[in-house]
mmCIF file of C-alpha atoms in Angstrom:
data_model
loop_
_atom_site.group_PDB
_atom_site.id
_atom_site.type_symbol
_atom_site.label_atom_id
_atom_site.label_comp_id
_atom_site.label_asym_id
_atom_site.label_seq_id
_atom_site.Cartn_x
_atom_site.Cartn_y
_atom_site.Cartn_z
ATOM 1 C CA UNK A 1 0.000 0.000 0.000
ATOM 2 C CA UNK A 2 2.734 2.628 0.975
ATOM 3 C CA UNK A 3 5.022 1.453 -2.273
ATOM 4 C CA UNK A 4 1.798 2.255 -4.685
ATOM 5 C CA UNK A 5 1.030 5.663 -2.539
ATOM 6 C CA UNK A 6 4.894 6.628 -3.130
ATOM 7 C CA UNK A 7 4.714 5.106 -7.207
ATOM 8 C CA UNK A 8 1.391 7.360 -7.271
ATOM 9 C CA UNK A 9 3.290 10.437 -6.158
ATOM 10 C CA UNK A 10 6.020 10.267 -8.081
ATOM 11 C CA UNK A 11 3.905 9.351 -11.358
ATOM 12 C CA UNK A 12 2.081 12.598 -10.048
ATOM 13 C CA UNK A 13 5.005 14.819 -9.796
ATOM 14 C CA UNK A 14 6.775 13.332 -13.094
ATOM 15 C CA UNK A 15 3.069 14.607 -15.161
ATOM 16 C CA UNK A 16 3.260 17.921 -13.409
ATOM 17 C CA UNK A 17 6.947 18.610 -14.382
ATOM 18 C CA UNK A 18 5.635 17.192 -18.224
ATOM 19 C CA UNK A 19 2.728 19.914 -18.196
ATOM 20 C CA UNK A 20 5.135 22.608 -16.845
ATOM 21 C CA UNK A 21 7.928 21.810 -19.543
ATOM 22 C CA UNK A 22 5.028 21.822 -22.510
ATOM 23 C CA UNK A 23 3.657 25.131 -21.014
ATOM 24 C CA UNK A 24 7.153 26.518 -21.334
ATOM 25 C CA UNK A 25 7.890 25.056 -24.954
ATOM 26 C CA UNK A 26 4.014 26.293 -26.694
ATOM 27 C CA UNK A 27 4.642 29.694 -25.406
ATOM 28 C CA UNK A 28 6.842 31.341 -27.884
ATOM 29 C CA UNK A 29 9.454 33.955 -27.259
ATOM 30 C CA UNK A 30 8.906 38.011 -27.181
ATOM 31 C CA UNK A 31 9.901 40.050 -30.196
ATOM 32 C CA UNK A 32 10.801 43.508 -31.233
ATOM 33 C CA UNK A 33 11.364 44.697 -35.005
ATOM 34 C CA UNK A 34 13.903 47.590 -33.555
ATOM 35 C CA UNK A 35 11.715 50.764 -34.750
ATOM 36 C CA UNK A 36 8.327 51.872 -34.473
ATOM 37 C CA UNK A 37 5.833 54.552 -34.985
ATOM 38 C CA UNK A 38 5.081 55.849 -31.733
ATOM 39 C CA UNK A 39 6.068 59.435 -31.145
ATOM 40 C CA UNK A 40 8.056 61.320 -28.543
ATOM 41 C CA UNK A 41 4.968 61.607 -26.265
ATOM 42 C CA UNK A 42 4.392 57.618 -25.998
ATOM 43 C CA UNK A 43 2.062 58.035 -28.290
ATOM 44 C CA UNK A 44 0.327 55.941 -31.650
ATOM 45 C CA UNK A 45 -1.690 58.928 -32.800
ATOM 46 C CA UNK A 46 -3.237 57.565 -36.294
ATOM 47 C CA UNK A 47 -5.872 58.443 -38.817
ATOM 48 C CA UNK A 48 -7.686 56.905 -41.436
ATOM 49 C CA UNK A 49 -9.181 56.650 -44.636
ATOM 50 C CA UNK A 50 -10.320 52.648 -44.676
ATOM 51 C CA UNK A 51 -13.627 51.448 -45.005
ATOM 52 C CA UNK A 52 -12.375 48.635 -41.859
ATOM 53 C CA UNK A 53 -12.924 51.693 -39.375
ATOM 54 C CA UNK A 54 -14.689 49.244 -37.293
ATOM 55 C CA UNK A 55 -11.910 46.707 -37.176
ATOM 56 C CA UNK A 56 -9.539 49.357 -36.843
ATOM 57 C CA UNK A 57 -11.119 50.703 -33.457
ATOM 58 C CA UNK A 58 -11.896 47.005 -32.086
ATOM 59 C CA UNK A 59 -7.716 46.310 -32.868
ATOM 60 C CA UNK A 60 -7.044 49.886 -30.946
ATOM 61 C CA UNK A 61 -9.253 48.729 -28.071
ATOM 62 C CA UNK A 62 -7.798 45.708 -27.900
ATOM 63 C CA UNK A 63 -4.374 46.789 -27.023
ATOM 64 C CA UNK A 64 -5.433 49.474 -24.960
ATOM 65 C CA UNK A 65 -6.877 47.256 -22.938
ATOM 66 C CA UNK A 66 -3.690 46.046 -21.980
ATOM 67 C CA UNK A 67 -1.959 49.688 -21.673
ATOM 68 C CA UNK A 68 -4.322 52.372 -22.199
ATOM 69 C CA UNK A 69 -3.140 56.129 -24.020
ATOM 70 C CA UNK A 70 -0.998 55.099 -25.979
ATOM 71 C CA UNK A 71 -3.004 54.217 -29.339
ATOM 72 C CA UNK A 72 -5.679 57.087 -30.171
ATOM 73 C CA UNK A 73 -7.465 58.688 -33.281
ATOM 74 C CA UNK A 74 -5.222 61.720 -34.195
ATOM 75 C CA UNK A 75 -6.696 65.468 -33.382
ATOM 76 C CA UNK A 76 -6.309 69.096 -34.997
ATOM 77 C CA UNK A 77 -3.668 69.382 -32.407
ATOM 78 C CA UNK A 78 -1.539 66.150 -32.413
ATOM 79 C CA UNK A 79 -0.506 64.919 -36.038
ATOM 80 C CA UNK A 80 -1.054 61.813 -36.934
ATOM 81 C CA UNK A 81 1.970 59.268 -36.878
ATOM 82 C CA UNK A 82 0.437 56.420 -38.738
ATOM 83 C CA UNK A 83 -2.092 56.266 -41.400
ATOM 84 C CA UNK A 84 -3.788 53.649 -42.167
ATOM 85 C CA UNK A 85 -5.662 53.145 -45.665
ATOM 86 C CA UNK A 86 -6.812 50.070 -48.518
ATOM 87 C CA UNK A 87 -5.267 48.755 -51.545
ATOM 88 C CA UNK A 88 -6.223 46.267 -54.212
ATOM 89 C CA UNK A 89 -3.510 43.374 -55.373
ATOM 90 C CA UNK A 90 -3.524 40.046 -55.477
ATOM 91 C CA UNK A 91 -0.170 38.891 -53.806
ATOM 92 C CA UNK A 92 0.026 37.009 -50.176
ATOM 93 C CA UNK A 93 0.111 40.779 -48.393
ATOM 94 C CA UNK A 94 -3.127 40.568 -46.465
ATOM 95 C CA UNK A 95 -1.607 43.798 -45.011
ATOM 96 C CA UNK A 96 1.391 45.662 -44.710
ATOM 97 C CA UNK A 97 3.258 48.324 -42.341
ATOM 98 C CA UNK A 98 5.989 50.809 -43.695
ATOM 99 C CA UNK A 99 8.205 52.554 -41.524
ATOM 100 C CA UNK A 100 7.587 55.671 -43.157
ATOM 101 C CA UNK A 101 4.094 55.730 -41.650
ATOM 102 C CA UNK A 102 1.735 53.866 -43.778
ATOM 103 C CA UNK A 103 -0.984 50.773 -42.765
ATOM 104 C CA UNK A 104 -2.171 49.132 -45.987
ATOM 105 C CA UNK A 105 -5.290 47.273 -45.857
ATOM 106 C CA UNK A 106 -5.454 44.882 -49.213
ATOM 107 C CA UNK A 107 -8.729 44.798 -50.678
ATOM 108 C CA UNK A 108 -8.228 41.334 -52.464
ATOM 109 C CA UNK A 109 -7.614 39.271 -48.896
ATOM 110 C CA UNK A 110 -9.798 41.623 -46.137
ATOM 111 C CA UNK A 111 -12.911 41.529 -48.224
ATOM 112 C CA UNK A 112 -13.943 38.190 -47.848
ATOM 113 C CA UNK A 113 -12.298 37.842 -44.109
ATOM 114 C CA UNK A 114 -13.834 36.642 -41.294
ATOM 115 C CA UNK A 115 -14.422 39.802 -38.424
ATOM 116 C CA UNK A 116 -12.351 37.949 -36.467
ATOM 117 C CA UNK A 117 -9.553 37.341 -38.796
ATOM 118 C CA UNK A 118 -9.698 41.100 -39.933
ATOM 119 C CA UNK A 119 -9.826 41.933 -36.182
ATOM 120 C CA UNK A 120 -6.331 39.517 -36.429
ATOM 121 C CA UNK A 121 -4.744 40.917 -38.978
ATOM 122 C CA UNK A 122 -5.615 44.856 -37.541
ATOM 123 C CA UNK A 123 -3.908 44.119 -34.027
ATOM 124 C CA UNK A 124 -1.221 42.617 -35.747
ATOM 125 C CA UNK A 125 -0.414 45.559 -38.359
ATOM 126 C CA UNK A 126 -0.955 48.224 -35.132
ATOM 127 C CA UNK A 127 1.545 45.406 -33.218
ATOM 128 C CA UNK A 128 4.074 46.557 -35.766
ATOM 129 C CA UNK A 129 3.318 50.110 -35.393
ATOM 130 C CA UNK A 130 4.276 49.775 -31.509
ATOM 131 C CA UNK A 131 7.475 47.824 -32.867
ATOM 132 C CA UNK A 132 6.478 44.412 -32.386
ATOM 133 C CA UNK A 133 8.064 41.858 -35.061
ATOM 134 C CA UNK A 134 6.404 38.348 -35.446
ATOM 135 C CA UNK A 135 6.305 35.263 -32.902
ATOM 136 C CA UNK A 136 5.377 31.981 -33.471
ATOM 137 C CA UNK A 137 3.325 31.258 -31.085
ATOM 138 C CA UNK A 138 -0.366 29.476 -32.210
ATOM 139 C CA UNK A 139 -2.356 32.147 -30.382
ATOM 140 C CA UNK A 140 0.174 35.186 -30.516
ATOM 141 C CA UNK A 141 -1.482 38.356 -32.546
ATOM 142 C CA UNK A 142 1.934 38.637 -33.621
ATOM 143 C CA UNK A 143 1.989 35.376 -35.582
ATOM 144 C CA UNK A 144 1.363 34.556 -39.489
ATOM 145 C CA UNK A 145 -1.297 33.686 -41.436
ATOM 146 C CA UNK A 146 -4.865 34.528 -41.943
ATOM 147 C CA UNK A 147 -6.200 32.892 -38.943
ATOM 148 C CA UNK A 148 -9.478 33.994 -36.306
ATOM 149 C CA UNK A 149 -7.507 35.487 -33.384
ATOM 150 C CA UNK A 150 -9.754 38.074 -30.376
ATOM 151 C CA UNK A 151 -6.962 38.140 -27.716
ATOM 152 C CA UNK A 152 -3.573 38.976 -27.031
ATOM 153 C CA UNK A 153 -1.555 36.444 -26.006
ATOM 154 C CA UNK A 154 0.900 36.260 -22.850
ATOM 155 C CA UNK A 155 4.205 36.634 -25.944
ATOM 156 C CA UNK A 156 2.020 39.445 -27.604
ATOM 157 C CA UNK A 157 1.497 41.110 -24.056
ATOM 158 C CA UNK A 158 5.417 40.181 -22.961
ATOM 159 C CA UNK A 159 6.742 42.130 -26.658
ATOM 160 C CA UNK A 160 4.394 45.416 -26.098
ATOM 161 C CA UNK A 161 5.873 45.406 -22.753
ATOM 162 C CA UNK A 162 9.692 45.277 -23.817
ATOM 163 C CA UNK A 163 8.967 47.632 -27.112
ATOM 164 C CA UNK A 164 7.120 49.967 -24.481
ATOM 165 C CA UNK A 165 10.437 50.203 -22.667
ATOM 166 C CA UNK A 166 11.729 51.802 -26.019
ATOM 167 C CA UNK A 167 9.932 54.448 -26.246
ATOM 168 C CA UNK B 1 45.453 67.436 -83.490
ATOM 169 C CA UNK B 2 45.277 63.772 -82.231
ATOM 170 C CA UNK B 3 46.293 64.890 -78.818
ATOM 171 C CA UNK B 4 43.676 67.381 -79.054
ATOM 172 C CA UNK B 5 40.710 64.950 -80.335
ATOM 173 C CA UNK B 6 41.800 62.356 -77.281
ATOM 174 C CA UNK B 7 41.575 64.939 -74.703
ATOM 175 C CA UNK B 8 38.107 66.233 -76.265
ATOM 176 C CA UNK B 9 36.729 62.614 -76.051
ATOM 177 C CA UNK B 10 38.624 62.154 -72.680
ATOM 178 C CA UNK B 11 36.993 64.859 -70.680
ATOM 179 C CA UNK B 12 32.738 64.195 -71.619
ATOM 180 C CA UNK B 13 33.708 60.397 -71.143
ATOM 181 C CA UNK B 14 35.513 61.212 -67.380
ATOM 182 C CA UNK B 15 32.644 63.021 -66.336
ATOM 183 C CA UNK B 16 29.789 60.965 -67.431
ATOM 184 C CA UNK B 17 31.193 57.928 -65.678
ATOM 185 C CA UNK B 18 32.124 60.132 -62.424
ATOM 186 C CA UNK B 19 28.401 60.922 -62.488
ATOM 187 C CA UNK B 20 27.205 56.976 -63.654
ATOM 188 C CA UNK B 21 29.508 55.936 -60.111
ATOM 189 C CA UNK B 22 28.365 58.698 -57.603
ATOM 190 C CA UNK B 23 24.505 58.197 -58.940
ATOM 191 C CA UNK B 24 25.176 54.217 -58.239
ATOM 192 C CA UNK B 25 27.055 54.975 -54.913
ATOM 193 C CA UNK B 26 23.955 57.441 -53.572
ATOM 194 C CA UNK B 27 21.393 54.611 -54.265
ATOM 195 C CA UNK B 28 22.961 51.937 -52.570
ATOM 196 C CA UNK B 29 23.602 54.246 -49.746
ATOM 197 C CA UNK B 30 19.741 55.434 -49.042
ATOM 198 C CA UNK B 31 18.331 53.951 -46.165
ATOM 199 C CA UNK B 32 15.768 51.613 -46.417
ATOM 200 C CA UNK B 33 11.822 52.243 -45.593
ATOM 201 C CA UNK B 34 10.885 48.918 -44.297
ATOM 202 C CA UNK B 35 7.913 46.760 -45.193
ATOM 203 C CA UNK B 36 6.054 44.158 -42.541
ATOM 204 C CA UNK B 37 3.206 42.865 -42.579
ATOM 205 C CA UNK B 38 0.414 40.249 -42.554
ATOM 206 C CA UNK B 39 1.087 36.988 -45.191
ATOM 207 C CA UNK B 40 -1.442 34.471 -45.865
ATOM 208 C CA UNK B 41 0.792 32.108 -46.418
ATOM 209 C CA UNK B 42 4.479 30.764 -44.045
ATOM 210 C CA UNK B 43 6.901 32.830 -46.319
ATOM 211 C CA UNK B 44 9.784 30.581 -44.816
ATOM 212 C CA UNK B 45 7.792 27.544 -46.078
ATOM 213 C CA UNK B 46 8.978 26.767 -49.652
ATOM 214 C CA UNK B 47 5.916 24.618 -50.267
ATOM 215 C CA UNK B 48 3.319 27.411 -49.671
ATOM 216 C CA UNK B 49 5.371 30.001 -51.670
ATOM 217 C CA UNK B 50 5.561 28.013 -54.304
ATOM 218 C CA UNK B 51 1.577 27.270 -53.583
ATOM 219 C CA UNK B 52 0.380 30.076 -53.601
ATOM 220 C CA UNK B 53 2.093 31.470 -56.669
ATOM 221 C CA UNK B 54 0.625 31.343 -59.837
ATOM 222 C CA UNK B 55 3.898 31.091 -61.964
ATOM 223 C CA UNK B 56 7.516 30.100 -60.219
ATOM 224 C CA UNK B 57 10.455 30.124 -62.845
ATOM 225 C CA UNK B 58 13.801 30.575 -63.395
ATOM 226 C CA UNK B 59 14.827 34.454 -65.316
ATOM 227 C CA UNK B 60 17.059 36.610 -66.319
ATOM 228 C CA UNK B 61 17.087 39.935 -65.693
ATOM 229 C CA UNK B 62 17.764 41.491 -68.653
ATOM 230 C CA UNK B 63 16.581 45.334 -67.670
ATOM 231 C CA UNK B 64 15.592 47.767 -65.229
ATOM 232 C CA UNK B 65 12.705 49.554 -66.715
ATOM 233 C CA UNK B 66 11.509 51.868 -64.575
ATOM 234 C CA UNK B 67 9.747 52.794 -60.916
ATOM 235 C CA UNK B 68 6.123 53.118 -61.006
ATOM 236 C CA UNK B 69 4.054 54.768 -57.795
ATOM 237 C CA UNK B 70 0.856 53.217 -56.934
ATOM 238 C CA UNK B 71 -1.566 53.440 -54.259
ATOM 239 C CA UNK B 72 -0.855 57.297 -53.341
ATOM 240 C CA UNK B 73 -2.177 58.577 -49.812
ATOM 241 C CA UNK B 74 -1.469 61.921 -48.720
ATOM 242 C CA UNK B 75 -0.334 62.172 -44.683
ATOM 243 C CA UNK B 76 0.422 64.840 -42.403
ATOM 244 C CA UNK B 77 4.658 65.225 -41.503
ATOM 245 C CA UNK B 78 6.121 67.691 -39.658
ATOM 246 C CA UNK B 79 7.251 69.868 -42.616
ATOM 247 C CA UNK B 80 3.177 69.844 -43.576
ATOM 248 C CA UNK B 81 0.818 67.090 -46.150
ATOM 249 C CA UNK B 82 2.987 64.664 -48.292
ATOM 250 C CA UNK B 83 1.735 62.841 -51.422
ATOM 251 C CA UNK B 84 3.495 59.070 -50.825
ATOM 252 C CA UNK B 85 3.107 55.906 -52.903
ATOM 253 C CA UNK B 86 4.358 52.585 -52.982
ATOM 254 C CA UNK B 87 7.572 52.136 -55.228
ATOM 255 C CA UNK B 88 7.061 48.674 -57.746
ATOM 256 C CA UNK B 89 10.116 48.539 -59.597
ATOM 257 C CA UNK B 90 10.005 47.106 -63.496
ATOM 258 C CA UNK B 91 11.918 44.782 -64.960
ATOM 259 C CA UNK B 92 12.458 42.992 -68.321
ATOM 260 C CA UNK B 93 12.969 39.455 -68.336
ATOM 261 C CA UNK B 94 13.390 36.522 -70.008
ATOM 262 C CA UNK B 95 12.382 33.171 -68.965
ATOM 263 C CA UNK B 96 14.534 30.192 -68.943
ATOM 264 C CA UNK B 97 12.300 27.444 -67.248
ATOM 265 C CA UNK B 98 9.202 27.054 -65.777
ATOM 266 C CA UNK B 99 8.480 25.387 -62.972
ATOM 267 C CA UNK B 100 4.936 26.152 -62.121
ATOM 268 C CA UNK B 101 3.087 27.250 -65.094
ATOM 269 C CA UNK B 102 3.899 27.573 -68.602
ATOM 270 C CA UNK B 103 5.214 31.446 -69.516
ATOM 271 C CA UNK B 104 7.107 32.140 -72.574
ATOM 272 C CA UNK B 105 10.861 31.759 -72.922
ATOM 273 C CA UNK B 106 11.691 32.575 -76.129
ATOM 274 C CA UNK B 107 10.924 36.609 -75.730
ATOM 275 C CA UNK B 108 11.627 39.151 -72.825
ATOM 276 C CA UNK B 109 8.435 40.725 -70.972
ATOM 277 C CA UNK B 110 7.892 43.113 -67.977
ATOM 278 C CA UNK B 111 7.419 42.112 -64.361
ATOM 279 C CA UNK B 112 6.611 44.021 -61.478
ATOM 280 C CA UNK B 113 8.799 43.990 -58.392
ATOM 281 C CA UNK B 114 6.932 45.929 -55.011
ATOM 282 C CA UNK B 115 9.572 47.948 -53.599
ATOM 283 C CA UNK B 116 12.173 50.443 -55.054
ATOM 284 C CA UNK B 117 13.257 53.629 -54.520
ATOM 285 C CA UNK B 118 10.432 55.721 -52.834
ATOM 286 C CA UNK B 119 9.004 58.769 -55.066
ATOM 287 C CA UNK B 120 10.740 61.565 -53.187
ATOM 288 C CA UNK B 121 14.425 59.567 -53.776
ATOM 289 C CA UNK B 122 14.857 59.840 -50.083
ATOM 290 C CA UNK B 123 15.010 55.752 -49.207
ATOM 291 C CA UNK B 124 14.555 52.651 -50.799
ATOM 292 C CA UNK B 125 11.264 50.853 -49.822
ATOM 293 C CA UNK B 126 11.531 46.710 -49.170
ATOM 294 C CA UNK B 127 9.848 44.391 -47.226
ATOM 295 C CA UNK B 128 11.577 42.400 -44.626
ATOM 296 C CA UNK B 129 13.743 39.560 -46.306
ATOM 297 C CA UNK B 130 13.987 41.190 -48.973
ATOM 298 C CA UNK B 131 15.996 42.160 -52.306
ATOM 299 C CA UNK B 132 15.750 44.150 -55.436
ATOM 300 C CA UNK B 133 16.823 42.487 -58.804
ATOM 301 C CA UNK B 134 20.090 42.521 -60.202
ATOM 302 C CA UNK B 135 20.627 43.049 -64.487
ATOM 303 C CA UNK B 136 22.559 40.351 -65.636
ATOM 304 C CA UNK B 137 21.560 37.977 -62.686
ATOM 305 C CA UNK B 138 19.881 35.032 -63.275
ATOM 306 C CA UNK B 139 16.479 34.166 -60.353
ATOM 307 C CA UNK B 140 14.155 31.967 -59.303
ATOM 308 C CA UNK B 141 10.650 33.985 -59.413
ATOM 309 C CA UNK B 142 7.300 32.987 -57.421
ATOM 310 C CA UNK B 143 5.041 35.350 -59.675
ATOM 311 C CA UNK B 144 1.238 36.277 -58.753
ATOM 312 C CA UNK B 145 -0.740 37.311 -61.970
ATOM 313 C CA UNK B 146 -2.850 40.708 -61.698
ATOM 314 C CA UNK B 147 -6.482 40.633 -62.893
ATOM 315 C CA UNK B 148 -4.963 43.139 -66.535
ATOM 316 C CA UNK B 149 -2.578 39.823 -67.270
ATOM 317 C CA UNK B 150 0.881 41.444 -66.111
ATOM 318 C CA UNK B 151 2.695 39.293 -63.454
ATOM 319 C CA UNK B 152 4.235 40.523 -59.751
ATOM 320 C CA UNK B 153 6.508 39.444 -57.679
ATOM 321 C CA UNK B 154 6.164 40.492 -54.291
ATOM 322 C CA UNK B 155 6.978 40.124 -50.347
ATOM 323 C CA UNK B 156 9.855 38.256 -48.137
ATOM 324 C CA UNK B 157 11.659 35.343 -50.076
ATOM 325 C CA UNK B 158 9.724 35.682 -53.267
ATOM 326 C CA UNK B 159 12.707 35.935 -55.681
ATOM 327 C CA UNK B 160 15.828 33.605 -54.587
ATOM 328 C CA UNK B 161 19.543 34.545 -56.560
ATOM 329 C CA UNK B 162 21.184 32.062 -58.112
ATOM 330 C CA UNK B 163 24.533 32.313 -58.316
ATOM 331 C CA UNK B 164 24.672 29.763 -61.595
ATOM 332 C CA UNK B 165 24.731 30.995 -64.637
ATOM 333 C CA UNK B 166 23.504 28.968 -68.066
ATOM 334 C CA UNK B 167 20.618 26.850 -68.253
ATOM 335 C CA UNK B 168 22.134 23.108 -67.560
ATOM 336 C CA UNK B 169 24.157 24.384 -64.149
ATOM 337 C CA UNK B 170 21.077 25.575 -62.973
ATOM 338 C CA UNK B 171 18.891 23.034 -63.417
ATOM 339 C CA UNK B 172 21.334 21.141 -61.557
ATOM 340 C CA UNK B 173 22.200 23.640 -58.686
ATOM 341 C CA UNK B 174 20.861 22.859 -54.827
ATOM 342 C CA UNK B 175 18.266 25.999 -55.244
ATOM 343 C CA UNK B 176 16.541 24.866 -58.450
ATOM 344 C CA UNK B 177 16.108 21.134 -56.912
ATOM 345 C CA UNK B 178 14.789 22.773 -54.058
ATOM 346 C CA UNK B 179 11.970 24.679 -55.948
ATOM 347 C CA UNK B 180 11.059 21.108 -58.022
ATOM 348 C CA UNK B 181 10.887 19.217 -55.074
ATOM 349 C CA UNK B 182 8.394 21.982 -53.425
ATOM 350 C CA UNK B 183 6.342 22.030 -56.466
ATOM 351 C CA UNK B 184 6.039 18.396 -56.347
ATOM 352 C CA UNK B 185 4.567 19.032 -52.389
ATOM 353 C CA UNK B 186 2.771 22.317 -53.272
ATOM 354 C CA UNK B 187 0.474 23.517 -50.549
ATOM 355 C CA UNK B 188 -2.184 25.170 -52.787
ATOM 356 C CA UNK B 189 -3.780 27.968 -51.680
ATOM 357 C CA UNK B 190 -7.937 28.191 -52.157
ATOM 358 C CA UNK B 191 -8.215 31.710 -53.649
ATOM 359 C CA UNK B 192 -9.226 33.502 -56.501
ATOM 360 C CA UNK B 193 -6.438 33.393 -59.357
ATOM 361 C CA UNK B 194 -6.271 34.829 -62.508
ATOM 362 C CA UNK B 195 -4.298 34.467 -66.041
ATOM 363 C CA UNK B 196 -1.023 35.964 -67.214
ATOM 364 C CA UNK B 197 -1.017 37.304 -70.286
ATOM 365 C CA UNK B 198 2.675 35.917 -70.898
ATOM 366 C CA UNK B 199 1.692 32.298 -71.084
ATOM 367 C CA UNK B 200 2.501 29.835 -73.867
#
């Protein structure tokens, strides 16, 4: 009876250090692309000419759930640092952002999207805007491919937090 | 008189190719507006490059055309509004073998390249992984075609360099077995594809 209590235990604590390890291995590593588009003030002031305004503010509201005023609509008084706008072309660019300040939207992929793969692919061009690159984590923001994502991930939150430090 | 003639001819030639060397030195020393973004596909998967393209074969670069500016947006910079567009750079090609598709390889055509040097000549615009083309270079193209028939190349690792030149080394270099062997385990993409007018 005591030898199958101790093999139980140690069967026990040889699963828990499995479950630990695999926790550590699916979660993938932070990453920064080295510049960004926020300005001097901490701030992502952008505006807009898209017609995926509504994606646009869910992707704003998603991060600033996270770490709010930093990502806001630009004013008359504070210029706009990225803008983000829609292009047609049929290439594997679902979107694209340019260090010079542009978000490109392309027609041929977000038109027949999902709202939660546009919501995906929204937080993921604004991730580069803050200066995150792309992880490979399954259920990063960060990661490729056209896929339904609603949350940040613990690597998404983990890059924002070492590109914030940048600023 | 001689004398004379040769230091005529000398002085134009000097001062053309002084100008051809510091106008070759300035572009490779612009900094580069970077490109990142969103891919449908893995672009570090071979298989769903070659996938997703519509055409993937082996050119020559025979010409740089020119730089054509598309998509123009106007935003606000410090020094006031600013026109920009996205730089596509042309080139004229000729095929030497297919291997997705069927194009034509016994004339040169145009292809369009996304990136180049930006409109105002201040930086040169690429995405991430990325290269412009080389005249006189031979490369392995993954080509989408556009809905008017002309073909583009575009985004991280869609054009790889070779550095064999002639027909029979290539076809037997490490690259171009590389590209067969992915065609042969092609992840197709479901989307909507259209025709290139430079097919057989």
């Amino acid at each position: 009876m005591v030898r199958l209590k101790r093999l139980m235990k140690t069967t026990g604590i040889i699963v828990i250090a499995l479950l630990l390890s695999l926790s550590f291995t699916t979660s993938s590593q932070a990453a920064l692309l080295g510049w960004d588009l926020v300005d001097n003030n901490k701030h992502l002031d952008w505006n807009s000419d898209s017609k995926y305004i509504s994606s646009i503010n869910d992707a704003m509201n998603l991060w600033e759930s996270y770490k709010s005023g930093i990502i806001r609509p630009d004013t008359a008084s504070e210029r706009e640092d990225v803008f983000l706008t829609d292009y047609n072309q049929v290439s594997s660019t679902i979107a694209s952002t340019s260090s010079n300040g542009i978000i490109r939207f392309n027609d041929y992929h977000y038109t027949d999207m999902s709202n939660g793969e546009r919501l995906k692919t929204t937080t993921h061009e604004f991730g580069h805007a803050l200066g995150l690159a792309h992880t490979f984590g399954k259920r990063d923001i960060m990661r490729q491919g056209k896929v339904s994502i609603t949350k940040l991930s613990s690597t998404d939150k983990r890059s924002y937090d070492d590109a914030y430090l940048t600023y | 008189m001689r004398k004379i003639l040769f230091v005529l001819l000398l002085i134009p030639t000097l001062i053309l190719s002084a100008c051809y060397s510091s106008n070759e030195a300035s572009i490779n020393d612009l900094p580069v507006t970077k490109l990142t973004g969103s891919f449908s596909i893995d672009v570090n998967d071979l298989t769903q490059i070659v996938g997703d393209a519509d055409y993937v074969f082996v050119a020559e670069v025979t010409d740089e055309v020119e730089t054509l500016y598309k998509h123009p947006v106007t935003i606000e910079t410090e020094n006031g509004p600013k026109e920009v567009s996205d730089p596509y750079t042309k080139y004229a090609i000729q095929v030497v073998d297919n291997i997705k598709g069927k194009l034509k390889n016994n004339k040169k055509f145009d292809i369009l390249k996304a990136g180049g040097i930006s409109q105002d000549k201040e930086s040169i615009v690429l995405y991430e992984n990325d290269e412009l083309l080389q005249v006189g270079k031979y490369y392995i193209l993954a080509a989408y075609a556009q809905p008017d028939g002309s073909l583009l190349v575009s985004g991280p690792n869609s054009s790889s360099a070779l550095t064999e030149m002639g027909k029979s080394k290539i076809v037997s270099s490490k690259e171009y077995k590389e590209y067969k062997e992915a065609f042969k385990n092609e992840m197709k993409s479901e989307r909507k594809r259209f025709k290139s007018s430079h097919e057989m």
